[in-house]
Short mmCIF file of C-alpha atoms and ligand atoms in Angstrom, two decimals:
data_model
loop_
_atom_site.label_atom_id
_atom_site.label_comp_id
_atom_site.label_asym_id
_atom_site.label_seq_id
_atom_site.Cartn_x
_atom_site.Cartn_y
_atom_site.Cartn_z
CA MET C 1 104.81 106.44 61.82
CA LYS C 2 105.72 103.85 64.24
CA VAL C 3 106.40 103.73 67.98
CA LEU C 4 108.32 101.10 69.87
CA ILE C 5 107.26 99.33 73.34
CA THR C 6 109.62 97.39 75.17
CA PRO C 7 108.38 96.66 78.32
CA LYS C 8 107.47 93.10 78.83
CA SER C 9 104.37 93.64 80.93
CA PHE C 10 102.69 96.19 79.27
CA LYS C 11 100.88 93.64 76.95
CA ASN C 12 98.87 93.11 79.87
CA TYR C 13 96.91 96.17 79.28
CA LYS C 14 97.47 96.14 75.44
CA GLY C 15 93.70 95.91 75.20
CA LYS C 16 93.31 99.69 77.05
CA THR C 17 96.22 101.29 75.26
CA TYR C 18 97.07 100.13 71.83
CA PRO C 19 93.92 101.45 70.41
CA LEU C 20 94.92 105.04 71.88
CA LEU C 21 97.98 104.77 69.99
CA GLU C 22 96.31 103.28 66.88
CA SER C 23 93.65 105.97 66.61
CA ALA C 24 96.26 108.59 66.58
CA GLY C 25 97.81 107.15 63.63
CA TRP C 26 100.62 104.95 65.16
CA GLN C 27 101.79 101.74 64.02
CA ILE C 28 103.19 99.66 67.15
CA ILE C 29 106.40 97.38 67.38
CA GLU C 30 106.69 95.18 70.11
CA ASN C 31 109.32 93.52 71.67
CA ASN C 32 108.83 89.88 71.50
CA THR C 33 111.84 88.48 73.24
CA GLY C 34 110.31 88.16 76.29
CA ARG C 35 113.13 89.78 77.92
CA THR C 36 114.80 93.33 78.33
CA LEU C 37 116.15 94.36 75.08
CA SER C 38 119.94 94.73 74.23
CA GLU C 39 121.33 98.17 72.87
CA ASN C 40 121.78 96.46 69.45
CA GLU C 41 118.20 95.14 69.68
CA VAL C 42 116.75 98.56 70.47
CA ILE C 43 118.71 100.07 67.33
CA GLU C 44 117.14 97.33 65.02
CA LEU C 45 113.63 97.66 66.06
CA ALA C 46 113.70 101.41 66.07
CA GLY C 47 114.65 101.99 62.96
CA GLU C 48 113.47 104.43 60.14
CA GLY C 49 110.01 105.97 61.12
CA VAL C 50 110.21 105.23 64.64
CA TYR C 51 109.45 108.52 66.67
CA GLY C 52 108.79 107.07 70.12
CA ILE C 53 109.34 104.71 72.35
CA ILE C 54 107.33 103.62 75.63
CA VAL C 55 110.82 102.19 77.58
CA GLY C 56 111.47 100.01 80.45
CA ILE C 57 114.92 99.04 81.82
CA ASP C 58 116.14 98.81 78.35
CA ILE C 59 119.51 100.80 78.18
CA LEU C 60 119.08 103.59 75.97
CA SER C 61 122.62 104.82 75.70
CA GLU C 62 124.00 107.55 73.58
CA ARG C 63 124.97 105.31 71.17
CA VAL C 64 121.65 103.81 71.05
CA LEU C 65 119.62 107.06 70.70
CA LYS C 66 122.00 108.47 67.99
CA ASN C 67 121.44 105.23 65.89
CA CYS C 68 117.60 105.77 66.42
CA ARG C 69 117.39 108.55 63.88
CA ASP C 70 113.90 109.78 63.75
CA LEU C 71 113.46 109.24 67.67
CA ARG C 72 111.63 112.35 69.08
CA ALA C 73 110.10 111.35 72.42
CA ILE C 74 110.92 108.71 75.02
CA SER C 75 107.97 107.55 77.65
CA LYS C 76 109.39 105.77 81.02
CA TYR C 77 107.20 103.16 81.81
CA GLY C 78 108.09 103.59 85.48
CA VAL C 79 109.79 106.43 87.30
CA GLY C 80 113.64 105.65 87.39
CA LEU C 81 115.46 107.35 84.11
CA ASP C 82 118.95 106.25 84.88
CA ASN C 83 118.73 103.75 82.14
CA ILE C 84 118.47 106.70 79.73
CA ASP C 85 121.46 109.05 78.68
CA LEU C 86 119.65 112.13 79.44
CA ALA C 87 122.28 114.73 78.45
CA ALA C 88 122.73 112.80 75.05
CA ALA C 89 118.63 112.77 74.52
CA ALA C 90 118.88 116.47 75.41
CA ARG C 91 121.58 117.11 72.78
CA LEU C 92 119.43 115.15 70.02
CA ASN C 93 116.30 117.04 71.13
CA ILE C 94 114.45 114.13 72.36
CA LYS C 95 111.66 114.71 74.88
CA ILE C 96 111.53 112.64 77.93
CA MET C 97 108.55 112.05 80.56
CA ASN C 98 108.10 109.32 83.35
CA ALA C 99 104.89 107.89 84.64
CA VAL C 100 105.27 109.96 88.00
CA GLY C 101 103.13 108.75 90.61
CA SER C 102 101.86 105.41 89.06
CA ASN C 103 103.85 102.67 91.07
CA ASN C 104 104.77 104.43 94.53
CA ILE C 105 101.95 102.63 96.27
CA SER C 106 103.27 99.10 94.98
CA VAL C 107 106.89 99.48 95.51
CA ALA C 108 106.11 100.98 98.89
CA GLU C 109 104.22 97.78 99.92
CA LEU C 110 107.18 95.61 98.87
CA THR C 111 109.53 97.56 100.63
CA LEU C 112 107.38 96.93 103.44
CA ALA C 113 107.23 93.19 102.84
CA LEU C 114 110.90 93.22 102.62
CA MET C 115 110.96 94.63 105.92
CA PHE C 116 108.39 92.18 107.83
CA GLU C 117 110.42 89.27 105.72
CA ALA C 118 113.88 91.20 107.57
CA ALA C 119 111.80 91.13 110.99
CA ARG C 120 110.53 87.78 110.80
CA ARG C 121 111.97 85.74 107.92
CA VAL C 122 108.31 84.52 106.75
CA SER C 123 109.76 82.69 103.54
CA VAL C 124 112.33 80.88 105.51
CA LEU C 125 110.23 79.63 107.98
CA GLY C 126 107.33 78.63 105.70
CA ALA C 127 110.46 76.82 103.43
CA ASN C 128 111.33 75.10 106.35
CA VAL C 129 108.09 73.39 107.20
CA LYS C 130 107.74 72.48 103.67
CA ALA C 131 110.99 70.49 103.96
CA HIS C 132 109.49 68.48 107.47
CA ARG C 133 111.47 71.11 109.18
CA TRP C 134 109.26 72.50 112.56
CA GLU C 135 111.71 75.15 113.42
CA ARG C 136 111.28 78.93 114.33
CA LEU C 137 113.68 81.67 114.26
CA MET C 138 113.65 84.60 116.70
CA GLY C 139 112.43 87.61 115.08
CA MET C 140 112.41 91.21 115.73
CA GLU C 141 109.35 93.47 116.62
CA LEU C 142 108.89 96.48 114.12
CA THR C 143 106.75 98.90 116.58
CA GLY C 144 108.78 100.84 118.57
CA LYS C 145 111.99 100.77 115.92
CA THR C 146 113.35 103.59 113.97
CA VAL C 147 113.37 103.75 109.96
CA GLY C 148 115.57 105.85 108.42
CA LEU C 149 114.36 106.85 104.84
CA ILE C 150 117.00 108.19 102.36
CA GLY C 151 114.77 109.93 100.01
CA GLY C 152 111.52 111.37 100.87
CA GLY C 153 109.64 111.26 97.26
CA GLN C 154 106.87 109.58 95.89
CA ILE C 155 107.98 105.98 97.24
CA GLY C 156 109.65 107.12 100.65
CA LYS C 157 106.55 109.07 101.68
CA GLU C 158 104.35 106.20 101.29
CA VAL C 159 106.53 103.93 103.16
CA ALA C 160 106.86 106.88 105.85
CA LYS C 161 102.80 106.67 106.10
CA ARG C 162 103.01 103.04 106.59
CA ALA C 163 105.59 102.52 108.99
CA ARG C 164 104.12 105.13 111.15
CA GLY C 165 100.58 103.19 111.00
CA LEU C 166 102.81 100.25 112.31
CA GLY C 167 104.30 102.44 115.21
CA MET C 168 107.77 102.88 113.92
CA TYR C 169 109.61 106.29 114.26
CA VAL C 170 110.40 107.45 111.41
CA SER C 171 113.26 109.77 109.97
CA ILE C 172 113.81 111.06 106.46
CA PHE C 173 117.27 112.43 105.10
CA ASP C 174 116.64 114.46 101.63
CA PRO C 175 118.62 117.34 101.25
CA TYR C 176 115.71 118.56 98.62
CA PHE C 177 112.71 117.79 100.98
CA LYS C 178 110.29 120.69 101.47
CA ASP C 179 106.92 119.29 102.78
CA SER C 180 106.93 120.51 106.09
CA ALA C 181 103.17 119.95 106.32
CA PHE C 182 103.69 116.09 105.50
CA LEU C 183 106.37 115.98 108.57
CA GLU C 184 103.97 117.72 110.96
CA GLU C 185 100.84 115.76 109.82
CA HIS C 186 102.78 112.34 110.05
CA GLN C 187 105.15 113.37 113.20
CA ILE C 188 108.38 112.44 110.66
CA HIS C 189 111.70 113.74 111.75
CA LEU C 190 113.92 115.25 109.09
CA CYS C 191 117.39 114.40 109.74
CA GLY C 192 119.78 117.24 108.43
CA SER C 193 122.85 114.34 107.77
CA LEU C 194 123.17 111.37 106.43
CA HIS C 195 125.59 109.72 108.88
CA ASP C 196 123.32 110.74 111.76
CA LEU C 197 120.34 108.76 110.19
CA LEU C 198 122.28 105.78 109.71
CA ARG C 199 123.56 105.86 113.33
CA VAL C 200 120.15 106.32 114.76
CA SER C 201 117.94 103.87 112.50
CA ASP C 202 117.02 100.33 113.15
CA VAL C 203 115.93 99.87 109.37
CA VAL C 204 117.59 101.86 106.59
CA SER C 205 115.69 101.78 103.34
CA LEU C 206 116.86 103.94 100.05
CA HIS C 207 114.11 105.78 97.96
CA LEU C 208 116.30 107.98 96.04
CA PRO C 209 117.14 108.17 92.36
CA LEU C 210 120.55 106.82 91.15
CA THR C 211 122.81 109.45 89.72
CA THR C 212 126.49 110.00 89.86
CA ASP C 213 126.53 111.70 93.09
CA THR C 214 124.39 108.79 94.66
CA LYS C 215 126.12 105.91 93.21
CA TYR C 216 127.47 104.00 96.34
CA ILE C 217 126.08 106.24 98.85
CA LEU C 218 126.11 103.08 101.06
CA ASN C 219 129.74 101.84 101.02
CA SER C 220 132.32 100.13 103.58
CA GLU C 221 132.21 103.82 105.25
CA THR C 222 128.83 104.30 105.40
CA LEU C 223 127.57 100.75 106.17
CA SER C 224 129.86 100.62 109.33
CA LEU C 225 127.79 103.52 110.95
CA MET C 226 124.70 101.44 111.10
CA LYS C 227 123.75 99.21 113.93
CA PRO C 228 125.05 95.58 114.26
CA THR C 229 121.35 94.81 114.40
CA GLY C 230 120.61 96.93 111.43
CA VAL C 231 118.45 96.07 108.43
CA LEU C 232 118.98 97.64 104.74
CA LEU C 233 116.44 97.76 102.47
CA ASN C 234 117.06 98.63 98.54
CA THR C 235 113.70 98.80 96.47
CA SER C 236 115.71 101.82 94.19
CA ARG C 237 118.53 100.66 92.00
CA GLY C 238 121.43 98.29 92.71
CA GLU C 239 124.49 100.66 92.13
CA LEU C 240 123.28 102.81 95.30
CA VAL C 241 125.21 100.35 97.24
CA ASP C 242 128.80 98.95 96.90
CA GLU C 243 127.75 95.22 96.77
CA ALA C 244 131.30 94.15 97.55
CA ALA C 245 131.19 96.18 100.75
CA LEU C 246 127.88 94.85 101.38
CA TYR C 247 128.88 91.51 100.76
CA VAL C 248 132.02 92.12 103.84
CA ALA C 249 129.59 93.82 106.12
CA LEU C 250 127.00 91.20 105.77
CA LYS C 251 129.42 88.13 106.40
CA GLU C 252 131.42 90.10 109.26
CA LYS C 253 127.79 90.94 110.43
CA VAL C 254 128.65 94.71 110.79
CA ILE C 255 124.95 94.90 109.66
CA ALA C 256 122.57 92.15 110.47
CA PHE C 257 120.19 91.83 107.18
CA ALA C 258 119.93 93.29 103.57
CA ALA C 259 116.85 93.00 101.49
CA GLN C 260 117.00 94.05 97.95
CA ASP C 261 114.28 94.22 94.92
CA VAL C 262 117.27 95.76 92.83
CA PHE C 263 120.60 94.67 91.84
CA SER C 264 124.05 96.16 89.79
CA MET C 265 123.23 93.56 87.32
CA GLU C 266 119.87 91.92 86.71
CA PRO C 267 119.58 89.12 87.00
CA PRO C 268 122.79 88.75 88.93
CA ALA C 269 125.42 86.20 87.84
CA PRO C 270 124.66 82.57 89.32
CA ASP C 271 127.93 82.71 91.25
CA GLU C 272 126.94 85.85 92.80
CA LYS C 273 128.53 85.52 96.19
CA LEU C 274 125.77 87.73 98.10
CA LEU C 275 122.90 85.21 97.09
CA SER C 276 124.97 82.71 99.08
CA LEU C 277 124.52 84.56 102.32
CA ASP C 278 121.57 83.71 104.46
CA ASN C 279 121.23 87.16 105.69
CA PHE C 280 120.57 88.90 102.06
CA LEU C 281 117.32 88.64 100.19
CA LEU C 282 117.23 89.45 96.33
CA THR C 283 113.78 89.57 94.61
CA PRO C 284 113.45 90.47 91.02
CA HIS C 285 112.80 93.93 90.57
CA ALA C 286 109.19 93.32 91.42
CA GLY C 287 108.36 96.60 93.35
CA ALA C 288 106.05 97.79 90.49
CA TYR C 289 104.87 94.51 89.42
CA THR C 290 101.39 94.46 90.71
CA ALA C 291 97.85 94.58 88.23
CA GLU C 292 97.35 97.90 89.56
CA ALA C 293 100.77 99.56 88.99
CA ILE C 294 101.15 98.25 85.63
CA GLU C 295 97.74 99.29 84.57
CA ARG C 296 98.43 102.81 85.58
CA MET C 297 102.17 102.71 84.33
CA ALA C 298 100.87 101.22 80.99
CA LEU C 299 98.17 104.09 80.49
CA HIS C 300 100.09 106.99 82.25
CA SER C 301 103.43 106.23 79.58
CA THR C 302 100.79 106.06 76.79
CA HIS C 303 99.25 109.42 77.26
CA ASN C 304 102.74 110.70 78.06
CA LEU C 305 104.07 109.56 74.69
CA LEU C 306 101.22 110.95 72.65
CA ARG C 307 101.47 114.29 74.42
CA MET C 308 104.92 114.62 73.48
CA LEU C 309 104.11 113.60 70.12
CA ASN C 310 101.42 115.86 69.59
CA THR C 311 99.09 113.37 68.53
P1 LIG Y 1 110.94 110.72 93.56
O1 LIG Y 1 111.58 111.85 92.58
O2 LIG Y 1 109.51 110.94 94.07
O3 LIG Y 1 111.81 110.96 94.92
C1 LIG Y 1 113.33 110.92 95.11
C2 LIG Y 1 113.58 111.47 96.30
O4 LIG Y 1 115.01 111.33 96.52
C3 LIG Y 1 113.58 112.94 96.06
O5 LIG Y 1 112.54 113.68 97.21
C4 LIG Y 1 114.57 113.39 96.11
O6 LIG Y 1 114.85 114.93 96.94
C5 LIG Y 1 115.30 112.61 96.91
N1 LIG Y 1 117.14 112.78 96.66
C6 LIG Y 1 117.59 112.74 95.61
N2 LIG Y 1 118.66 112.79 95.71
C7 LIG Y 1 119.12 112.63 97.14
C8 LIG Y 1 120.44 112.10 97.79
N3 LIG Y 1 121.47 112.76 97.58
N4 LIG Y 1 120.11 112.04 99.13
C9 LIG Y 1 118.94 111.77 99.85
N5 LIG Y 1 117.64 111.85 99.03
C10 LIG Y 1 117.78 112.29 97.68
O7 LIG Y 1 111.20 109.23 93.04
P2 LIG Y 1 110.04 107.84 93.69
O8 LIG Y 1 109.15 107.79 92.91
O9 LIG Y 1 110.11 108.11 95.18
O10 LIG Y 1 111.38 106.31 93.18
C11 LIG Y 1 112.61 106.48 94.16
C12 LIG Y 1 113.42 105.58 93.10
O11 LIG Y 1 112.92 103.97 93.50
C13 LIG Y 1 113.15 105.90 91.72
O12 LIG Y 1 114.42 106.76 91.57
C14 LIG Y 1 113.72 104.54 91.05
O13 LIG Y 1 115.15 103.98 90.88
C15 LIG Y 1 113.23 103.24 92.31
N6 LIG Y 1 112.13 102.67 91.60
C16 LIG Y 1 112.02 101.27 91.97
C17 LIG Y 1 111.40 100.84 91.37
C18 LIG Y 1 110.83 99.12 91.62
O14 LIG Y 1 110.41 98.40 90.71
N7 LIG Y 1 111.89 98.34 92.40
C19 LIG Y 1 109.96 101.16 90.77
C20 LIG Y 1 109.88 102.60 90.93
C21 LIG Y 1 110.98 103.40 91.10
#
């Protein structure tokens, strides 16, 4: 009876989580590569007797799932399930749970950090001084500006509350949003049209899942609706943005700045041309990488796996 644990940072909390699994009779297989596993590596490690996986962003395609013959449960160490073929898992009777609410505050806080970076370019100012250049860059005040959130779930709501605390106006586009009490309490506008939201927002921030419907929700057409001074933030998933169109929009100043924590290929190719632009910033998928969120994700995903495996 074995379980495979793939996320690199899970080990930080093995003192609290491994005893829970071991006392329930599970032998633990670790990912010792120091990186995300390839499909073949998952298949190799999740062989006979592996009934459960705690997975990070490693790809669990139909081919992987079919080859992990004893697999009964997948526990996501985090929230986004786009790396798992959900339909194939359902066909193969493999249960799936995610660690809802474990990293929303950390991702929201990184979103705010990216928003401040776009407004004040703190990292550039600091790097200039270290390079002996006492140079200022003119910034933008956030107070009184409008932030448009695409997706008003766990993370979007935390960003919304913080943006209101900064004296910003907040508008949410989310066709499935139902929490009118939240809107009222925080004086937030629910926008019925994505196009309207893009037109009025000074900062647009993505907080929706990647699905076949949402892929490239920001493309050359939708980017062109944003203000020329507009800032795009993406802490959700790379493929929500058509990166070729984003490159053109940033290069031709259709929008002013984009800051992302995610990319279509992580890490991006060394010659990725977006990285050559001064008005583009990419952080290494670090949104959930705080001590607090990692501990919550490790415990939550462990309990979810044990629940699904009924042990
Ligand atoms: P959530 O499920 O709580 O919220 C997602 C929201 O998006 C929901 O309210 C849903 O109604 C809305 N939505 C769905 N389709 C939409 C559409 N077409 N247009 C507008 N809104 C739509 O998820 P969450 O916890 O807020 O996470 C959001 C995303 O953040 C995740 O899917 C994941 O990809 C990403 N994420 C990134 C990191 C990171 O480290 N950068 C960490 C955690 C999550």
